Short mmCIF file of C-alpha atoms and ligand atoms in Angstrom, two decimals:
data_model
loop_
_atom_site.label_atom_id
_atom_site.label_comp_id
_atom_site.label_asym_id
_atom_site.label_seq_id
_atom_site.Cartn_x
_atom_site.Cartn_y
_atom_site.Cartn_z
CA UNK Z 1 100.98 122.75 106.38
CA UNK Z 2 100.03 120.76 103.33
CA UNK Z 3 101.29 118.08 101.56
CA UNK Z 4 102.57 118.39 97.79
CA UNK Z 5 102.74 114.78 96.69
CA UNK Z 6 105.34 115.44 93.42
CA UNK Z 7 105.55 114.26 90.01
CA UNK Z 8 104.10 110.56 90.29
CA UNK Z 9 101.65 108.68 88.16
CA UNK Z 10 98.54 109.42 89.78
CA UNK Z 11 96.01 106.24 88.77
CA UNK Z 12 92.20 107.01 89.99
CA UNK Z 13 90.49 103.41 88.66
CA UNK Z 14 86.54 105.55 88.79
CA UNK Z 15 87.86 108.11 86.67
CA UNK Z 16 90.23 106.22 84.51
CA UNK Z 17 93.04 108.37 85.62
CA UNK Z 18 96.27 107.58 84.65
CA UNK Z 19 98.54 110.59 84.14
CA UNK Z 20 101.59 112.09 85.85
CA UNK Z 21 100.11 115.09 88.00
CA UNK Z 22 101.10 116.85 91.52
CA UNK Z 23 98.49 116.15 94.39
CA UNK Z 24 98.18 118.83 96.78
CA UNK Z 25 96.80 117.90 100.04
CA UNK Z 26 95.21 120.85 102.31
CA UNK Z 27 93.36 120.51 105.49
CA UNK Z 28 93.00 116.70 105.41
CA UNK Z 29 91.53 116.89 102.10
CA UNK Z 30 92.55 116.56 98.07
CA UNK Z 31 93.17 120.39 97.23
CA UNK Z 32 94.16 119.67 93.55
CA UNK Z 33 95.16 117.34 91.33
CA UNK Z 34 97.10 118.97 87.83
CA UNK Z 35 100.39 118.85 86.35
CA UNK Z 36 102.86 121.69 87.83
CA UNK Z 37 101.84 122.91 91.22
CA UNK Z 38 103.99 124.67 92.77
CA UNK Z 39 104.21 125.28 96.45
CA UNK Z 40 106.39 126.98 98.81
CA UNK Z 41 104.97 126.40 102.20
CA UNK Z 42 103.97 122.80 101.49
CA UNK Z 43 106.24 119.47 102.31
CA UNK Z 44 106.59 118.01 99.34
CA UNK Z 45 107.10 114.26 98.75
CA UNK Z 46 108.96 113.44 95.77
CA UNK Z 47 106.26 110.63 93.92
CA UNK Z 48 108.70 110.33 90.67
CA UNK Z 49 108.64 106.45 89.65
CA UNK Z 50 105.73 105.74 92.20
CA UNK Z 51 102.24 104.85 91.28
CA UNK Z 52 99.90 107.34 93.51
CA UNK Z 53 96.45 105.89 93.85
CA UNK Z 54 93.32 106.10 96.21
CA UNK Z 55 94.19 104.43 99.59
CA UNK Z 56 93.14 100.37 99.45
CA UNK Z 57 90.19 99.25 101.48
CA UNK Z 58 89.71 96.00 103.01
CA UNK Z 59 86.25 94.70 103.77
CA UNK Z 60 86.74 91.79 105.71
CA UNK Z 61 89.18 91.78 108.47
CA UNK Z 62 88.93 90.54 111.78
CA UNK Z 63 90.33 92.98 114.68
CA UNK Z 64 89.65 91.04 117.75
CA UNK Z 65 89.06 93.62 119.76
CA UNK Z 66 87.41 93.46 122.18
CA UNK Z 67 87.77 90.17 123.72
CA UNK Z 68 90.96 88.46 121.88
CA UNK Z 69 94.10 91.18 122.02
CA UNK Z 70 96.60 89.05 122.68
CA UNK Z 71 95.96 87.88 119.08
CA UNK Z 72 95.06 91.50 117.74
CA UNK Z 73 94.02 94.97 118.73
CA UNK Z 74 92.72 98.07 116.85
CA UNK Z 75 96.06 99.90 117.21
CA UNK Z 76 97.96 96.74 115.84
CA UNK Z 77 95.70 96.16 113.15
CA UNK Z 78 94.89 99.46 112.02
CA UNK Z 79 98.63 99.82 112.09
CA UNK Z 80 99.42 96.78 110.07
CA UNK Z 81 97.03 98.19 107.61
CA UNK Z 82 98.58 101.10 107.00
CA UNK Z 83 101.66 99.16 106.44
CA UNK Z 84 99.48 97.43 103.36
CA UNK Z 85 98.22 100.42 101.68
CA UNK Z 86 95.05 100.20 103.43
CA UNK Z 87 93.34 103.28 104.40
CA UNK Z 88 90.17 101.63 105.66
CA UNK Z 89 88.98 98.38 106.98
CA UNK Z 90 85.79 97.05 108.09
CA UNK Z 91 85.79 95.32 111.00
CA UNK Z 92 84.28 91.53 111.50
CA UNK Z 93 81.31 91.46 114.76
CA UNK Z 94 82.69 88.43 115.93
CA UNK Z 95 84.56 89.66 118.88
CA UNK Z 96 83.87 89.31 122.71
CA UNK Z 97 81.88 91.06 123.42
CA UNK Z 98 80.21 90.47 119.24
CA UNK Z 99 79.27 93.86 117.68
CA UNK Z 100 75.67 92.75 118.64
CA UNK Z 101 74.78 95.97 120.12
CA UNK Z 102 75.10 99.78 119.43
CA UNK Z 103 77.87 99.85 122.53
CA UNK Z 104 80.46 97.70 121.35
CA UNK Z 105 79.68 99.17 117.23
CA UNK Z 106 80.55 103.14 119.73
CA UNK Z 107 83.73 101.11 121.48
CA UNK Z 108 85.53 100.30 117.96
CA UNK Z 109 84.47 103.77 116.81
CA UNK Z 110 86.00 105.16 119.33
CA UNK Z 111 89.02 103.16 119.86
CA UNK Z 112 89.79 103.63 115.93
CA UNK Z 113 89.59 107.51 116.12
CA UNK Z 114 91.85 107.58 118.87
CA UNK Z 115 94.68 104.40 118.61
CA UNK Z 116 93.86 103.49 114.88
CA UNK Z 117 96.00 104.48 111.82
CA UNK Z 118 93.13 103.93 109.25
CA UNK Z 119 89.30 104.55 109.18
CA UNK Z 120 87.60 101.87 111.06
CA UNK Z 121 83.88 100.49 109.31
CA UNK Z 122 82.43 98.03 111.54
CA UNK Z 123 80.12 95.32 110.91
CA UNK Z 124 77.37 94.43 113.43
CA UNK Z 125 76.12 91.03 113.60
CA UNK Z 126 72.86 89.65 112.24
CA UNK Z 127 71.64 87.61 115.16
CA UNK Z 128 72.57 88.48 118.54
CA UNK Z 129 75.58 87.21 120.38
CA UNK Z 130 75.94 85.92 116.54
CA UNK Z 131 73.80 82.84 118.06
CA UNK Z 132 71.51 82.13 115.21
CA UNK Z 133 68.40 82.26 116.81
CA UNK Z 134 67.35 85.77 117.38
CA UNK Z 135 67.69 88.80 115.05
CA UNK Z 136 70.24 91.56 116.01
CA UNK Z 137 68.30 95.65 116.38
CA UNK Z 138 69.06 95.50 112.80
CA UNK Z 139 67.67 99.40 112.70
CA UNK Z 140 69.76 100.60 115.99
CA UNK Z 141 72.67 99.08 114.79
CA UNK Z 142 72.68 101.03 111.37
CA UNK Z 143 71.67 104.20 113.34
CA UNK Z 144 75.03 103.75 115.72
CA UNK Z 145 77.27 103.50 112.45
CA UNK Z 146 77.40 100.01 111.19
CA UNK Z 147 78.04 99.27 107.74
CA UNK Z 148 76.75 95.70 107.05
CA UNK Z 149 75.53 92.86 108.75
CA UNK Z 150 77.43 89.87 109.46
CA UNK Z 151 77.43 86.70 111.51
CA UNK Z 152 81.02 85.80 109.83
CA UNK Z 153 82.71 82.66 111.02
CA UNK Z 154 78.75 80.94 110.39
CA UNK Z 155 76.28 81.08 107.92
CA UNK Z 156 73.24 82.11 109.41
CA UNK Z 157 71.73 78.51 109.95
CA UNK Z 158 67.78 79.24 109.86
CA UNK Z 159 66.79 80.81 106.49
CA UNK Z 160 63.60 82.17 108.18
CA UNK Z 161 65.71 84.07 110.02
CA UNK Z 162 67.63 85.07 107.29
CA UNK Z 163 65.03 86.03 105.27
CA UNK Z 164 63.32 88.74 108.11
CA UNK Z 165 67.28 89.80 108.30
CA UNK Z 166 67.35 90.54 104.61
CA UNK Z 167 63.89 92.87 105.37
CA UNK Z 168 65.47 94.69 108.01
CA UNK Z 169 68.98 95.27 106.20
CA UNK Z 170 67.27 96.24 103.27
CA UNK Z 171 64.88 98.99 104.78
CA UNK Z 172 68.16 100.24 106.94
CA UNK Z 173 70.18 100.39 103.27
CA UNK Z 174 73.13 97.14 104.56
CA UNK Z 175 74.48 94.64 102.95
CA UNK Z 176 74.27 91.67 104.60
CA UNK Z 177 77.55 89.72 104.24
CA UNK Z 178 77.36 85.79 104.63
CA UNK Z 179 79.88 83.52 105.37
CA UNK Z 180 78.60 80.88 103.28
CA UNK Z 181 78.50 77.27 105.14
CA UNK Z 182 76.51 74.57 105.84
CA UNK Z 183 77.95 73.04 109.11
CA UNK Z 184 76.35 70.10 109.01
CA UNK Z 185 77.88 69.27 105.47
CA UNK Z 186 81.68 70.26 106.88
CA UNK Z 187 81.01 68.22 109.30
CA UNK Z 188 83.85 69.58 111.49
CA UNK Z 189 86.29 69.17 108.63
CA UNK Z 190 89.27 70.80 108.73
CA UNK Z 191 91.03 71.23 105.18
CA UNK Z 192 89.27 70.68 101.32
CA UNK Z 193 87.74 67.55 100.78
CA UNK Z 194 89.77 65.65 97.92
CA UNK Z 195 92.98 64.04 96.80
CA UNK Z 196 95.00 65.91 99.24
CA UNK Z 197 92.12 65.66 102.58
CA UNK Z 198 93.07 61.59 101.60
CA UNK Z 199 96.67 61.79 101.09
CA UNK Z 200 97.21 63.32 104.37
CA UNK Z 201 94.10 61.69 106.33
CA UNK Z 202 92.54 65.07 107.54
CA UNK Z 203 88.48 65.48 107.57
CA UNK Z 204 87.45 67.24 104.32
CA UNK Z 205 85.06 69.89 103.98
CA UNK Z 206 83.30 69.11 101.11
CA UNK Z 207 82.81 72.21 98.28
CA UNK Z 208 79.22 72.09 98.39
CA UNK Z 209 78.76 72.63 101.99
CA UNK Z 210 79.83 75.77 100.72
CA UNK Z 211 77.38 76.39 97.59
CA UNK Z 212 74.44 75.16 98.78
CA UNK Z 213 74.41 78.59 101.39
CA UNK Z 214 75.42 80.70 98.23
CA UNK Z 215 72.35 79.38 96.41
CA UNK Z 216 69.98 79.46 99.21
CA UNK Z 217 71.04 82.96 99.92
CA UNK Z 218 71.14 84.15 96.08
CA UNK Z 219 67.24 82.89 96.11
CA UNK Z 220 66.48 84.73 99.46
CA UNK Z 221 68.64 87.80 98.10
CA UNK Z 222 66.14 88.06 95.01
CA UNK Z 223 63.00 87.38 96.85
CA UNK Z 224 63.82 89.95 99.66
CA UNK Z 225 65.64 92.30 97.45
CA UNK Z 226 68.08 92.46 100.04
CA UNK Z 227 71.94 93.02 98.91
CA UNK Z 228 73.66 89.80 99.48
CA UNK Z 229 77.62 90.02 99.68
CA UNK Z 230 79.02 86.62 99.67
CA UNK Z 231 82.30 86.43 101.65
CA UNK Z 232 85.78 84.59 100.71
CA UNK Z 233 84.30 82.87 98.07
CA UNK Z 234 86.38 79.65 97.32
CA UNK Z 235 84.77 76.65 94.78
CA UNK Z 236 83.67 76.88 91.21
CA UNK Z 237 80.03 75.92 92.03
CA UNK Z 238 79.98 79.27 93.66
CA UNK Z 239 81.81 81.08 91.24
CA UNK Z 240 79.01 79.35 88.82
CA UNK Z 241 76.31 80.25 90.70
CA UNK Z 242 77.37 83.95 91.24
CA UNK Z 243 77.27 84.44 87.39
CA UNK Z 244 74.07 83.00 86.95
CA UNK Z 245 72.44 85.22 89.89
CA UNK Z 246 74.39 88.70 88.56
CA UNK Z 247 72.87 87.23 85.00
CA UNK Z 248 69.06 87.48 86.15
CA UNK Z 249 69.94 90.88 88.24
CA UNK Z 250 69.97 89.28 91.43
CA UNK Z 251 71.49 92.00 94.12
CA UNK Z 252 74.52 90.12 94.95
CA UNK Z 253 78.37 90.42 95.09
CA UNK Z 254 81.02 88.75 95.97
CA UNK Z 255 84.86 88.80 97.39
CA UNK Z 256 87.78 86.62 96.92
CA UNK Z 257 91.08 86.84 99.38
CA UNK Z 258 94.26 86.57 98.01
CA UNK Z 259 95.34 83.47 99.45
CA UNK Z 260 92.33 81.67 97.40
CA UNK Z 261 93.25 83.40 94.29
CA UNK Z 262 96.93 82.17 94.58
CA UNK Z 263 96.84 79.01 96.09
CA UNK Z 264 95.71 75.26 96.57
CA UNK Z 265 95.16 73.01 99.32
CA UNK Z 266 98.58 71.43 98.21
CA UNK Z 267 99.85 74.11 100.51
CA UNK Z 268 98.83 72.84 103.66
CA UNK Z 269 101.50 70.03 102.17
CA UNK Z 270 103.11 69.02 105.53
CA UNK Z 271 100.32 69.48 108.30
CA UNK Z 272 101.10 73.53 107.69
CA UNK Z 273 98.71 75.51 110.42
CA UNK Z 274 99.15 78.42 108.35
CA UNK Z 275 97.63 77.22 105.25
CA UNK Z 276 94.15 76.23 107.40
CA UNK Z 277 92.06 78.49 106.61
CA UNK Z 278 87.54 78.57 106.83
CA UNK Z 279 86.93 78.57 104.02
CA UNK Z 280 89.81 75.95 102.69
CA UNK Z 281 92.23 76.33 99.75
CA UNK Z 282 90.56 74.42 97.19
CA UNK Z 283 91.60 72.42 93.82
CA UNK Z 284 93.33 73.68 90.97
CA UNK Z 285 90.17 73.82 88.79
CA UNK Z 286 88.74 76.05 92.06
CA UNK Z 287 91.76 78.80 91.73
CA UNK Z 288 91.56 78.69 88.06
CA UNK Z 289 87.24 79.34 88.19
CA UNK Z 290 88.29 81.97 91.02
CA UNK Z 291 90.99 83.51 88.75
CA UNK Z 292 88.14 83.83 85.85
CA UNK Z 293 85.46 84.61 88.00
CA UNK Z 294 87.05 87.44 89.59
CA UNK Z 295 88.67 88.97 85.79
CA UNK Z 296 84.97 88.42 84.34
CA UNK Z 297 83.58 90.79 87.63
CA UNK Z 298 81.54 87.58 88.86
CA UNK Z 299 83.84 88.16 91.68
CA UNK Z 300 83.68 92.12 92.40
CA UNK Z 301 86.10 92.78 95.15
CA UNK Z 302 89.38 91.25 96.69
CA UNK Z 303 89.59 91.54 100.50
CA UNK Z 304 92.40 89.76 103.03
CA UNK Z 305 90.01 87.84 105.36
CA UNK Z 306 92.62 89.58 108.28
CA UNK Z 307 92.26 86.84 111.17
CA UNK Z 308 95.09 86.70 113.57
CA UNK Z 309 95.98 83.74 115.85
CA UNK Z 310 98.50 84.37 118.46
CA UNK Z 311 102.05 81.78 117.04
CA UNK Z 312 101.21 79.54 120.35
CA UNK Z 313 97.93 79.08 118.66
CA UNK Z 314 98.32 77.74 115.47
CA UNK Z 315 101.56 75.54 116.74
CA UNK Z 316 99.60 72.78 117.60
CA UNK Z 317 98.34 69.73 115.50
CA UNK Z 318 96.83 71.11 112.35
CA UNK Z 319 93.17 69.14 113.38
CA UNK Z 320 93.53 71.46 116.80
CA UNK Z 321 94.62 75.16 115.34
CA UNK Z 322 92.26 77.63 114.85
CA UNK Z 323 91.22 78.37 111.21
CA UNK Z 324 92.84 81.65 109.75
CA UNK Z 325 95.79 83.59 108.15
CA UNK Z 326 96.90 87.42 108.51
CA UNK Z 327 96.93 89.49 105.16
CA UNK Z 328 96.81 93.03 105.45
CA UNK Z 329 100.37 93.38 105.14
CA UNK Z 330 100.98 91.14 101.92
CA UNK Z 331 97.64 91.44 99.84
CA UNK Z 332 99.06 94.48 97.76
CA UNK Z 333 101.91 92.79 97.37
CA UNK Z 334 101.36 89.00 96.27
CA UNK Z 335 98.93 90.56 94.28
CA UNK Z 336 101.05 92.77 92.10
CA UNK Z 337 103.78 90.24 91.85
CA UNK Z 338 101.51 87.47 90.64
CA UNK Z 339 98.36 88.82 89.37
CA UNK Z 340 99.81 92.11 87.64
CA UNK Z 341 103.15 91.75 87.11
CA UNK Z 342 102.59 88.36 84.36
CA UNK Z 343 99.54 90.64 82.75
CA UNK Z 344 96.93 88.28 84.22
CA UNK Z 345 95.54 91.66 86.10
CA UNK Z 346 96.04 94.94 84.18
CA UNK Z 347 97.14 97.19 87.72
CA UNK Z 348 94.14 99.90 87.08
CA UNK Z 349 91.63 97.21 88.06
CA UNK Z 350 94.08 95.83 90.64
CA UNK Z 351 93.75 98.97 92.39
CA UNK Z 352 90.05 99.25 91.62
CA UNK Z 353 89.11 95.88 93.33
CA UNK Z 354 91.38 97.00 96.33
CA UNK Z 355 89.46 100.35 96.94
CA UNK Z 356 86.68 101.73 94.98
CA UNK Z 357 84.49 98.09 94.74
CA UNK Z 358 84.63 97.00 98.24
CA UNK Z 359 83.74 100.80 99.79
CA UNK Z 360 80.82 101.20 96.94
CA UNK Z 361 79.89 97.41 98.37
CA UNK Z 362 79.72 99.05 101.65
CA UNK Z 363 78.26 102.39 100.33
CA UNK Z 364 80.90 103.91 102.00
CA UNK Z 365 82.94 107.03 99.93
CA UNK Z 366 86.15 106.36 99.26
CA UNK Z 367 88.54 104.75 96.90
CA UNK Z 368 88.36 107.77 94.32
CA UNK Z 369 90.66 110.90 93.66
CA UNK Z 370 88.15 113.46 94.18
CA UNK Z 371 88.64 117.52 94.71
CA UNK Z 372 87.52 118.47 98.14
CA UNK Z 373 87.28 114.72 99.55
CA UNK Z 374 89.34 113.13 102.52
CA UNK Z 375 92.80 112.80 101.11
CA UNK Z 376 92.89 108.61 101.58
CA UNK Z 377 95.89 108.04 99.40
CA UNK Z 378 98.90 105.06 98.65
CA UNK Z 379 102.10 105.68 97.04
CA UNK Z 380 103.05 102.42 95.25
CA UNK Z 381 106.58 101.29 93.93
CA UNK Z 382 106.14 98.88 91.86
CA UNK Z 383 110.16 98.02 91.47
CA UNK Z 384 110.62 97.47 95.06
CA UNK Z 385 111.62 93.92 96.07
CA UNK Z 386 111.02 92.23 99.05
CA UNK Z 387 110.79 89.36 101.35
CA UNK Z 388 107.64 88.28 103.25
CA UNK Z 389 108.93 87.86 106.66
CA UNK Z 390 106.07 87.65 109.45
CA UNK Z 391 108.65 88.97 112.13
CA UNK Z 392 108.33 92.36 110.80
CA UNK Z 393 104.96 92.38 110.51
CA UNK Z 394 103.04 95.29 112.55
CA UNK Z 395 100.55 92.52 113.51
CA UNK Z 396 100.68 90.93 116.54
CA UNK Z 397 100.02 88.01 114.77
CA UNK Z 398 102.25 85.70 112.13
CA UNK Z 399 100.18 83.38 110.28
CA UNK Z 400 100.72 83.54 106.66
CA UNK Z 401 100.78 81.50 104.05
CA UNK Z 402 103.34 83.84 102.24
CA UNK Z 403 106.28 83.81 104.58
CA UNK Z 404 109.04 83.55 102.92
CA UNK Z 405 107.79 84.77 99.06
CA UNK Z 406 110.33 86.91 96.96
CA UNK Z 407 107.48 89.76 96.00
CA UNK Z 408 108.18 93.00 93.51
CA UNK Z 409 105.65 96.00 94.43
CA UNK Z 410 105.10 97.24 97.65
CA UNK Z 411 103.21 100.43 99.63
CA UNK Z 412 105.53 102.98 100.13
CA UNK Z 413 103.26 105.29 101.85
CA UNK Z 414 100.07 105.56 103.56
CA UNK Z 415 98.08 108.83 103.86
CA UNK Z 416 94.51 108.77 106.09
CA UNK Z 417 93.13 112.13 105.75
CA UNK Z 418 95.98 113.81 104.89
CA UNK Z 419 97.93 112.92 107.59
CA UNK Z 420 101.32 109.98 107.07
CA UNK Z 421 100.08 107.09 108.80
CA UNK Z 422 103.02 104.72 107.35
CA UNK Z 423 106.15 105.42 105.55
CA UNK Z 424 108.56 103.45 104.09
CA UNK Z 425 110.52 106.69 102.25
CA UNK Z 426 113.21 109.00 103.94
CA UNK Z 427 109.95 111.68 105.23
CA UNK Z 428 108.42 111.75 108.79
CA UNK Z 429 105.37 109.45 109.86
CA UNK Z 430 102.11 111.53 111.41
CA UNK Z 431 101.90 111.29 115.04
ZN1 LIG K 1 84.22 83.86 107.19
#
């Protein structure tokens, strides 16, 4: 039996879609998409005053599994993704075991098709053990499904290094996705380096720590001809040199989370663990450059930056907890309550940024209404009030910097391949 999805405003950001049609789901896949279908041996979900949109996909997320379930798991995670609106999510190497090797990239795969909610992408790491000093089997890696190349959590430290990685992910057709720091220049910091760093007498990492990777990576980007994705990018310097890169047609794109977009290191206010992120909340004039950056397209894609810490964790002194906030479950919404709802963020590229920008990043299909393709879809209600509060979460983890926000929009549904994977309407969730 198929699924009738009735009478909502279907919005397809690559087409420009924006109409009130029926979707009719058959066999996992999009069967039609017109005003009027009518079905008899469908189930039909009544869509009227819900936005119905290609499911969201979230590049950057950190599973921790293997090696760190008691923070995460790909059952939890997949399943607090569905919760979001997410319909796919690539998956961060560094776990223990890293994704250094074409067994562990087979282990997610195969742990996602049977536990997971959502599609699964992983990323495989560009140096092995994600050590810095010798390159990864760039080629095998691709070959056992990979989708990119990261040593996330570390920039990769030796730009010779980095520069044969760019050859090899460029031959094998990856991005290769930098977390862009110099270690040396954070200097074991823990929050922004400025007024508030002072005020409250915690090490600052400095802004440029972070932009002098993003330039030395932009310049071995356009020699190489490698794509370079810059991760969670958070300063104005990088924002600036982004521009001038996509300016000269350097190969290069870029993310920003939610949290960065929306907030300042005046968060972290009273020693709060949750607001202690890698990178840090920056400045005002940061968010603000971020802000423009992203609504110019300097910034392509948002994505959550998804790393759990278990609550025993990150209750500790804030110089001790482990950097990192949860956000599959809230990126949807803080982002339609403060981005779209005061007209900052028209919703069509909302939902574009969410979906079709970070799977074409990853060449992955997806994020489109298309006849015939796997029916990845969200049902959005953009009325529908609610209260961050990390005890619901499906995450095994708590840490967010929302808890507690009053937010309007919300996913409603989740549909992976035609089958319910989350449902927050009176119809029956997909076993
Ligand atoms: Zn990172």
């Amino acid at each position: 039996m198929g699924l009738l999805i009735r009478g909502g405003r279907v919005i397809d950001p690559p087409s420009g879609l924006d109409r009130r049609v029926d979707v009719l789901v058959t066999d996992g896949h999009i069967a039609a998409f017109e005003a009027g279908i009518a079905s008899r041996e469908h189930q039909v979900i009544d869509a009227r005053g819900l936005i119905v949109a290609p499911g969201l996909v979230d590049m950057h997320v950190h599973l921790r599994d293997p090696g760190q379930t008691h923070k995460e798991d790909i059952a939890s995670g997949t399943a607090a993704a569905v919760r979001g609106g997410f319909t796919a999510v690539a998956c961060m190497p560094n776990t223990t075991p890293p994704l250094d090797h074409p067994t562990v990239v087979e282990y997610v795969l195969s742990r996602a098709a049977k536990a997971g909610a959502c599609r699964v992408w992983p990323i495989a790491t560009i140096t092995k053990g994600r050590m810095g000093e010798e390159l990864s089997l760039i080629p095998t890696l691709a070959g056992s499904g990979a989708v990119a190349l990261s040593d996330d959590g570390d920039a990769v430290k030796n730009a010779g290094l980095l520069r044969r990685a760019m050859g090899y992910a460029r031959q094998a057709g990856l991005p290769v996705i930098e977390h862009c720091e110099d270690a040396a220049l954070s200097n074991a910091g823990v929050m922004h380096e400025g007024m508030w760093s002072t005020v409250l007498g915690l090490r600052g990492i400095p802004s440029v720590s972070e932009e002098v990777i993003v330039a030395r990576d932009i310049l071995l980007a356009e020699e190489t001809g490698a794509r370079l994705h810059v991760a969670h990018v958070s300063t104005a310097g990088s924002v600036a040199l982004i521009r001038q890169a996509k300016r000269r047609g350097v190969g290069v794109t870029a993310e920003v989370t939610p949290h960065h977009l929306l907030l300042t290191d005046e968060a972290v206010g009273d020693y709060n663990t949750d607001a202690k992120m890698n990178p840090p909340l920056r400045g005002q004039a940061d968010r603000a450059a971020l802000v423009e950056g992203f609504l110019d397209g300097t910034i392509d894609a948002i994505a959550t930056d998804h790393a759990p810490h278990a609550p025993e964790e990150k209750r500790v002194e804030f110089d001790c907890a482990p950097f990192g906030v949860v956000g599959l479950e809230t990126a949807l919404g803080v982002v339609l309550t403060r981005l779209v709802r005061p007209g900052t963020l028209p919703l069509m590229e909302a939902l574009r940024r969410l979906s079709a920008t970070p799977a074409a990043i990853l060449g992955r299909a997806g994020g489109r209404l298309e006849l015939g393709a796997p029916a990845d879809l969200v049902l959005i209600d953009l009325e529908r009030r609610w209260t961050v509060d990390p005890a619901t979460f499906a995450s095994k983890s708590r840490n967010t910097p929302f808890a507690g926000w009053e937010l309007q929009g919300k996913a409603v549904m989740t549909i992976v391949g035609g089958e319910i994977k989350y449902s927050d309407l009176p119809v029956e969730v997909d076993a």
